[in-house]
Structure formats: structure tokens, C-alpha cells
Amino acid sequence: MTAVLFDMFGVLARQQSPADCARLEETAGRSGAAFWESYWGLRQPYDRGDQNGARYWRTVAGALGTHFDEERVAELIAADVASWSRIDDEMVEFVAGLAKNGTTLGLLSNIPEELAAHYEESQEWLKHFSVLAFSCRIGHAKPEPGAYTWCSTAFGLPPQRILFVDDRADNVRAAEALGMRGHLFTSLAELRPALA
């Protein structure tokens, strides 16, 4: 292993909380399975950068048989960004320690442009990563093979020399299929031995 490639959400940043989800539902005026099926089912093109937030939310509205005006779309984008903005302070501190010790670090995240810009403006710890692979800017979203090959090229390393850390098994399997070492993240205590 020469480099460690981290996922963001579920590893370095928190997943959406019940309160976050409730705020999104309230803002949309829709709730339950139909809302979340549309939210997730239509998300990949948004994360990949094929569309902006306004188009994504209008597509979601169409799937729900409703309409979001410009003001509602802006509110939904703001609520969505806020829902993904909580950081795992322990993990961020751990990454800072790895960087201080000379570990080559990368970040591969399925993230839309509005959220990527928010992180760049508010999270100074992103400077620890020599490779920042935001799906909206590289044109590939996990588990698409192109997301991992982009990172390998950016590192200037063969996949075999990269450890990929993600909390989703399908993303880890996709990295392993291309030759990376994979670690399914559950806790920092479980991650430490994988880095030894």
C-alpha cells in the first residue's frame, strides 16, 4: 500500500440524520418511500455532474407528480447541503495524523457541485488530500469503474498500491475488481489494523 483513498460520507462525514431527512421532506412537501425513491433513484446524474441542483430537484418533482418553483428549489438545495454537512471529528483528526506522518491521501466522493463547493469553502482539512475526486467534477460516480481508474491515474500509482476505504460494500467490491485493496469501513478501531 502506498496511498489511502477515502470515501467521505459515512467515513469522514456523517450520513443524514432523521432530523435532516425530516427537514428535506418538510421542504419538499412530500414524505415517505415515494420521496426517497425519487431522491436516490435520480441522484446519480446529479452526483456525476450531468445536471445541476435545479434540474435535479425539478426531475424529482416530476417523478413525484408535483412542481417545485425557483424558491422551493433553492430551499431544497440548501436543506440538502445542510443534511450532508456534519463531520466526524475523530476521523478528520485521524486523517490529519496520517497526513502529518507522510501518508499519501485521496478522497473519492459521490457529491454534487453545490455540496462540493460548500465543503471547499468550509472544511480546511481537505488540504490533507493530494487527490480530490469529487464525482461532479471527474464525470464518474461510484461504483462506476471510471471513478477508481481516475483516482489511480491522479495518484500516478497502479491500483494495487491503493487502499480504498468506504462504508458501502458495493463500492468496495468495485474498487477491488479493479485491483485496489478494499476496506469496508465500520469504525476507526477496525480501520487502524488495515493501515498497519
mmCIF file of C-alpha atoms in Angstrom:
data_model
loop_
_atom_site.group_PDB
_atom_site.id
_atom_site.type_symbol
_atom_site.label_atom_id
_atom_site.label_comp_id
_atom_site.label_asym_id
_atom_site.label_seq_id
_atom_site.Cartn_x
_atom_site.Cartn_y
_atom_site.Cartn_z
ATOM 1 C CA MET A 1 0.000 0.000 0.000
ATOM 2 C CA THR A 2 1.323 3.445 -0.946
ATOM 3 C CA ALA A 3 -1.835 5.587 -0.806
ATOM 4 C CA VAL A 4 -5.136 5.569 1.042
ATOM 5 C CA LEU A 5 -8.269 6.632 -0.821
ATOM 6 C CA PHE A 6 -11.148 7.594 1.465
ATOM 7 C CA ASP A 7 -14.861 7.853 0.862
ATOM 8 C CA MET A 8 -16.385 10.902 2.515
ATOM 9 C CA PHE A 9 -19.972 10.293 3.666
ATOM 10 C CA GLY A 10 -20.242 7.525 6.221
ATOM 11 C CA VAL A 11 -16.477 7.622 6.805
ATOM 12 C CA LEU A 12 -15.218 11.200 7.274
ATOM 13 C CA ALA A 13 -18.593 12.924 7.299
ATOM 14 C CA ARG A 14 -21.883 11.790 8.794
ATOM 15 C CA GLN A 15 -24.829 10.320 6.969
ATOM 16 C CA GLN A 16 -28.104 12.267 7.008
ATOM 17 C CA SER A 17 -29.788 12.261 10.406
ATOM 18 C CA PRO A 18 -33.524 11.643 10.944
ATOM 19 C CA ALA A 19 -33.877 15.385 11.589
ATOM 20 C CA ASP A 20 -32.104 16.167 8.313
ATOM 21 C CA CYS A 21 -34.425 13.808 6.444
ATOM 22 C CA ALA A 22 -37.483 15.307 8.095
ATOM 23 C CA ARG A 23 -36.379 18.814 7.081
ATOM 24 C CA LEU A 24 -35.977 17.715 3.465
ATOM 25 C CA GLU A 25 -39.423 16.109 3.453
ATOM 26 C CA GLU A 26 -40.977 19.203 5.013
ATOM 27 C CA THR A 27 -39.261 21.475 2.491
ATOM 28 C CA ALA A 28 -40.414 19.308 -0.409
ATOM 29 C CA GLY A 29 -43.935 18.928 0.943
ATOM 30 C CA ARG A 30 -43.587 15.202 0.280
ATOM 31 C CA SER A 31 -42.619 12.348 2.566
ATOM 32 C CA GLY A 32 -42.275 8.602 2.782
ATOM 33 C CA ALA A 33 -40.992 5.981 0.391
ATOM 34 C CA ALA A 34 -42.016 7.747 -2.826
ATOM 35 C CA PHE A 35 -39.972 10.827 -1.932
ATOM 36 C CA TRP A 36 -36.840 8.856 -1.030
ATOM 37 C CA GLU A 37 -37.122 6.546 -4.021
ATOM 38 C CA SER A 38 -37.097 9.626 -6.252
ATOM 39 C CA TYR A 39 -34.360 11.343 -4.228
ATOM 40 C CA TRP A 40 -31.991 8.359 -4.508
ATOM 41 C CA GLY A 41 -33.172 6.861 -7.773
ATOM 42 C CA LEU A 42 -32.489 10.090 -9.673
ATOM 43 C CA ARG A 43 -29.338 11.080 -7.778
ATOM 44 C CA GLN A 44 -26.549 9.556 -9.898
ATOM 45 C CA PRO A 45 -26.657 12.105 -12.773
ATOM 46 C CA TYR A 46 -26.629 14.920 -10.188
ATOM 47 C CA ASP A 47 -23.678 13.420 -8.324
ATOM 48 C CA ARG A 48 -21.862 12.801 -11.622
ATOM 49 C CA GLY A 49 -22.232 16.445 -12.638
ATOM 50 C CA ASP A 50 -24.540 15.735 -15.577
ATOM 51 C CA GLN A 51 -27.072 18.160 -14.119
ATOM 52 C CA ASN A 52 -27.170 20.960 -11.562
ATOM 53 C CA GLY A 53 -29.245 21.151 -8.407
ATOM 54 C CA ALA A 54 -32.139 22.996 -10.037
ATOM 55 C CA ARG A 55 -32.526 20.385 -12.748
ATOM 56 C CA TYR A 56 -32.183 17.517 -10.266
ATOM 57 C CA TRP A 57 -34.912 18.827 -7.987
ATOM 58 C CA ARG A 58 -37.227 19.552 -10.903
ATOM 59 C CA THR A 59 -36.693 15.976 -12.082
ATOM 60 C CA VAL A 60 -37.535 14.750 -8.580
ATOM 61 C CA ALA A 61 -40.669 16.903 -8.618
ATOM 62 C CA GLY A 62 -41.722 15.426 -11.950
ATOM 63 C CA ALA A 63 -41.301 11.889 -10.608
ATOM 64 C CA LEU A 64 -43.488 12.845 -7.653
ATOM 65 C CA GLY A 65 -46.143 14.407 -9.893
ATOM 66 C CA THR A 66 -45.624 17.892 -8.487
ATOM 67 C CA HIS A 67 -43.763 21.129 -9.258
ATOM 68 C CA PHE A 68 -41.078 22.973 -7.305
ATOM 69 C CA ASP A 69 -40.808 26.670 -8.120
ATOM 70 C CA GLU A 70 -37.482 28.505 -8.084
ATOM 71 C CA GLU A 71 -37.766 29.483 -4.423
ATOM 72 C CA ARG A 72 -38.625 25.922 -3.366
ATOM 73 C CA VAL A 73 -35.722 24.542 -5.398
ATOM 74 C CA ALA A 74 -33.300 26.926 -3.663
ATOM 75 C CA GLU A 75 -34.661 25.848 -0.273
ATOM 76 C CA LEU A 76 -34.276 22.180 -1.193
ATOM 77 C CA ILE A 77 -30.690 22.664 -2.325
ATOM 78 C CA ALA A 78 -29.887 24.451 0.946
ATOM 79 C CA ALA A 79 -31.574 21.739 3.029
ATOM 80 C CA ASP A 80 -29.804 19.018 1.078
ATOM 81 C CA VAL A 81 -26.387 20.623 1.521
ATOM 82 C CA ALA A 82 -27.026 21.093 5.241
ATOM 83 C CA SER A 83 -28.076 17.451 5.589
ATOM 84 C CA TRP A 84 -24.647 16.249 4.443
ATOM 85 C CA SER A 85 -22.532 18.796 6.328
ATOM 86 C CA ARG A 86 -21.875 17.117 9.665
ATOM 87 C CA ILE A 87 -18.266 15.958 10.109
ATOM 88 C CA ASP A 88 -16.854 13.026 12.093
ATOM 89 C CA ASP A 89 -14.293 14.976 14.116
ATOM 90 C CA GLU A 90 -12.453 11.834 15.270
ATOM 91 C CA MET A 91 -11.936 10.653 11.695
ATOM 92 C CA VAL A 92 -10.874 14.100 10.483
ATOM 93 C CA GLU A 93 -8.289 14.233 13.290
ATOM 94 C CA PHE A 94 -7.103 10.746 12.338
ATOM 95 C CA VAL A 95 -6.661 11.772 8.695
ATOM 96 C CA ALA A 96 -4.672 14.822 9.797
ATOM 97 C CA GLY A 97 -2.359 12.478 11.705
ATOM 98 C CA LEU A 98 -1.885 10.265 8.654
ATOM 99 C CA ALA A 99 -1.019 13.295 6.555
ATOM 100 C CA LYS A 100 1.441 14.545 9.172
ATOM 101 C CA ASN A 101 3.161 11.146 9.085
ATOM 102 C CA GLY A 102 3.567 11.341 5.319
ATOM 103 C CA THR A 103 0.783 9.054 4.134
ATOM 104 C CA THR A 104 -0.413 9.883 0.622
ATOM 105 C CA LEU A 105 -4.153 10.523 0.839
ATOM 106 C CA GLY A 106 -7.024 10.820 -1.599
ATOM 107 C CA LEU A 107 -10.737 11.462 -1.333
ATOM 108 C CA LEU A 108 -13.313 9.905 -3.660
ATOM 109 C CA SER A 109 -16.841 11.107 -3.018
ATOM 110 C CA ASN A 110 -20.178 10.961 -4.788
ATOM 111 C CA ILE A 111 -21.043 14.598 -4.307
ATOM 112 C CA PRO A 112 -22.912 17.227 -6.334
ATOM 113 C CA GLU A 113 -21.328 20.562 -7.196
ATOM 114 C CA GLU A 114 -23.265 22.625 -4.653
ATOM 115 C CA LEU A 115 -22.114 20.376 -1.821
ATOM 116 C CA ALA A 116 -18.537 20.119 -3.127
ATOM 117 C CA ALA A 117 -18.282 23.910 -3.207
ATOM 118 C CA HIS A 118 -19.655 24.095 0.340
ATOM 119 C CA TYR A 119 -17.009 21.672 1.607
ATOM 120 C CA GLU A 120 -14.218 23.536 -0.144
ATOM 121 C CA GLU A 121 -15.350 26.794 1.461
ATOM 122 C CA SER A 122 -15.848 25.421 4.968
ATOM 123 C CA GLN A 123 -13.516 22.437 5.525
ATOM 124 C CA GLU A 124 -9.849 23.298 5.732
ATOM 125 C CA TRP A 125 -8.923 19.648 6.326
ATOM 126 C CA LEU A 126 -9.453 18.904 2.622
ATOM 127 C CA LYS A 127 -5.905 20.224 2.163
ATOM 128 C CA HIS A 128 -4.611 16.895 3.525
ATOM 129 C CA PHE A 129 -5.636 15.120 0.298
ATOM 130 C CA SER A 130 -3.320 15.178 -2.686
ATOM 131 C CA VAL A 131 -6.144 13.711 -4.799
ATOM 132 C CA LEU A 132 -9.631 15.209 -4.522
ATOM 133 C CA ALA A 133 -12.007 13.212 -6.694
ATOM 134 C CA PHE A 134 -15.450 14.761 -6.479
ATOM 135 C CA SER A 135 -17.803 12.827 -8.736
ATOM 136 C CA CYS A 136 -19.396 16.010 -10.067
ATOM 137 C CA ARG A 137 -16.011 17.112 -11.416
ATOM 138 C CA ILE A 138 -14.476 13.850 -12.662
ATOM 139 C CA GLY A 139 -17.564 12.685 -14.568
ATOM 140 C CA HIS A 140 -17.760 9.330 -12.777
ATOM 141 C CA ALA A 141 -19.653 8.269 -9.656
ATOM 142 C CA LYS A 142 -19.019 5.164 -7.570
ATOM 143 C CA PRO A 143 -19.349 2.292 -8.213
ATOM 144 C CA GLU A 144 -18.576 3.131 -11.848
ATOM 145 C CA PRO A 145 -15.095 1.805 -12.746
ATOM 146 C CA GLY A 146 -14.071 5.178 -14.137
ATOM 147 C CA ALA A 147 -14.202 6.729 -10.666
ATOM 148 C CA TYR A 148 -11.469 4.409 -9.407
ATOM 149 C CA THR A 149 -9.302 4.498 -12.523
ATOM 150 C CA TRP A 150 -9.427 8.315 -12.431
ATOM 151 C CA CYS A 151 -8.025 8.226 -8.893
ATOM 152 C CA SER A 152 -5.329 5.697 -9.778
ATOM 153 C CA THR A 153 -4.196 7.929 -12.637
ATOM 154 C CA ALA A 154 -4.312 11.037 -10.418
ATOM 155 C CA PHE A 155 -2.150 9.318 -7.793
ATOM 156 C CA GLY A 156 0.235 8.100 -10.502
ATOM 157 C CA LEU A 157 0.008 4.653 -8.924
ATOM 158 C CA PRO A 158 -1.214 1.216 -10.019
ATOM 159 C CA PRO A 159 -4.455 0.188 -8.284
ATOM 160 C CA GLN A 160 -2.625 -2.490 -6.283
ATOM 161 C CA ARG A 161 -0.827 0.204 -4.315
ATOM 162 C CA ILE A 162 -4.020 1.946 -3.190
ATOM 163 C CA LEU A 163 -6.223 1.072 -0.214
ATOM 164 C CA PHE A 164 -9.816 2.180 -0.718
ATOM 165 C CA VAL A 165 -11.958 2.818 2.387
ATOM 166 C CA ASP A 166 -15.750 3.081 2.050
ATOM 167 C CA ASP A 167 -18.786 2.253 4.169
ATOM 168 C CA ARG A 168 -20.677 0.666 1.229
ATOM 169 C CA ALA A 169 -19.843 -2.900 0.243
ATOM 170 C CA ASP A 170 -20.753 -2.375 -3.427
ATOM 171 C CA ASN A 171 -18.270 0.496 -3.700
ATOM 172 C CA VAL A 172 -15.523 -1.555 -2.041
ATOM 173 C CA ARG A 173 -16.181 -4.531 -4.333
ATOM 174 C CA ALA A 174 -15.962 -2.275 -7.387
ATOM 175 C CA ALA A 175 -12.573 -0.958 -6.260
ATOM 176 C CA GLU A 176 -11.316 -4.477 -5.572
ATOM 177 C CA ALA A 177 -12.469 -5.616 -9.022
ATOM 178 C CA LEU A 178 -10.009 -3.107 -10.486
ATOM 179 C CA GLY A 179 -7.142 -4.287 -8.293
ATOM 180 C CA MET A 180 -7.309 -1.927 -5.314
ATOM 181 C CA ARG A 181 -7.208 -3.226 -1.785
ATOM 182 C CA GLY A 182 -10.546 -2.601 -0.112
ATOM 183 C CA HIS A 183 -11.663 -1.957 3.433
ATOM 184 C CA LEU A 184 -15.339 -1.854 4.389
ATOM 185 C CA PHE A 185 -15.459 0.909 6.982
ATOM 186 C CA THR A 186 -17.386 0.295 10.199
ATOM 187 C CA SER A 187 -15.245 2.128 12.756
ATOM 188 C CA LEU A 188 -11.855 3.717 13.274
ATOM 189 C CA ALA A 189 -10.902 0.819 15.564
ATOM 190 C CA GLU A 190 -11.451 -1.613 12.674
ATOM 191 C CA LEU A 191 -9.650 0.622 10.191
ATOM 192 C CA ARG A 192 -6.392 1.007 12.108
ATOM 193 C CA PRO A 193 -5.207 -2.626 11.601
ATOM 194 C CA ALA A 194 -5.923 -2.364 7.859
ATOM 195 C CA LEU A 195 -3.446 0.527 7.667
ATOM 196 C CA ALA A 196 -0.717 -1.280 9.590
#
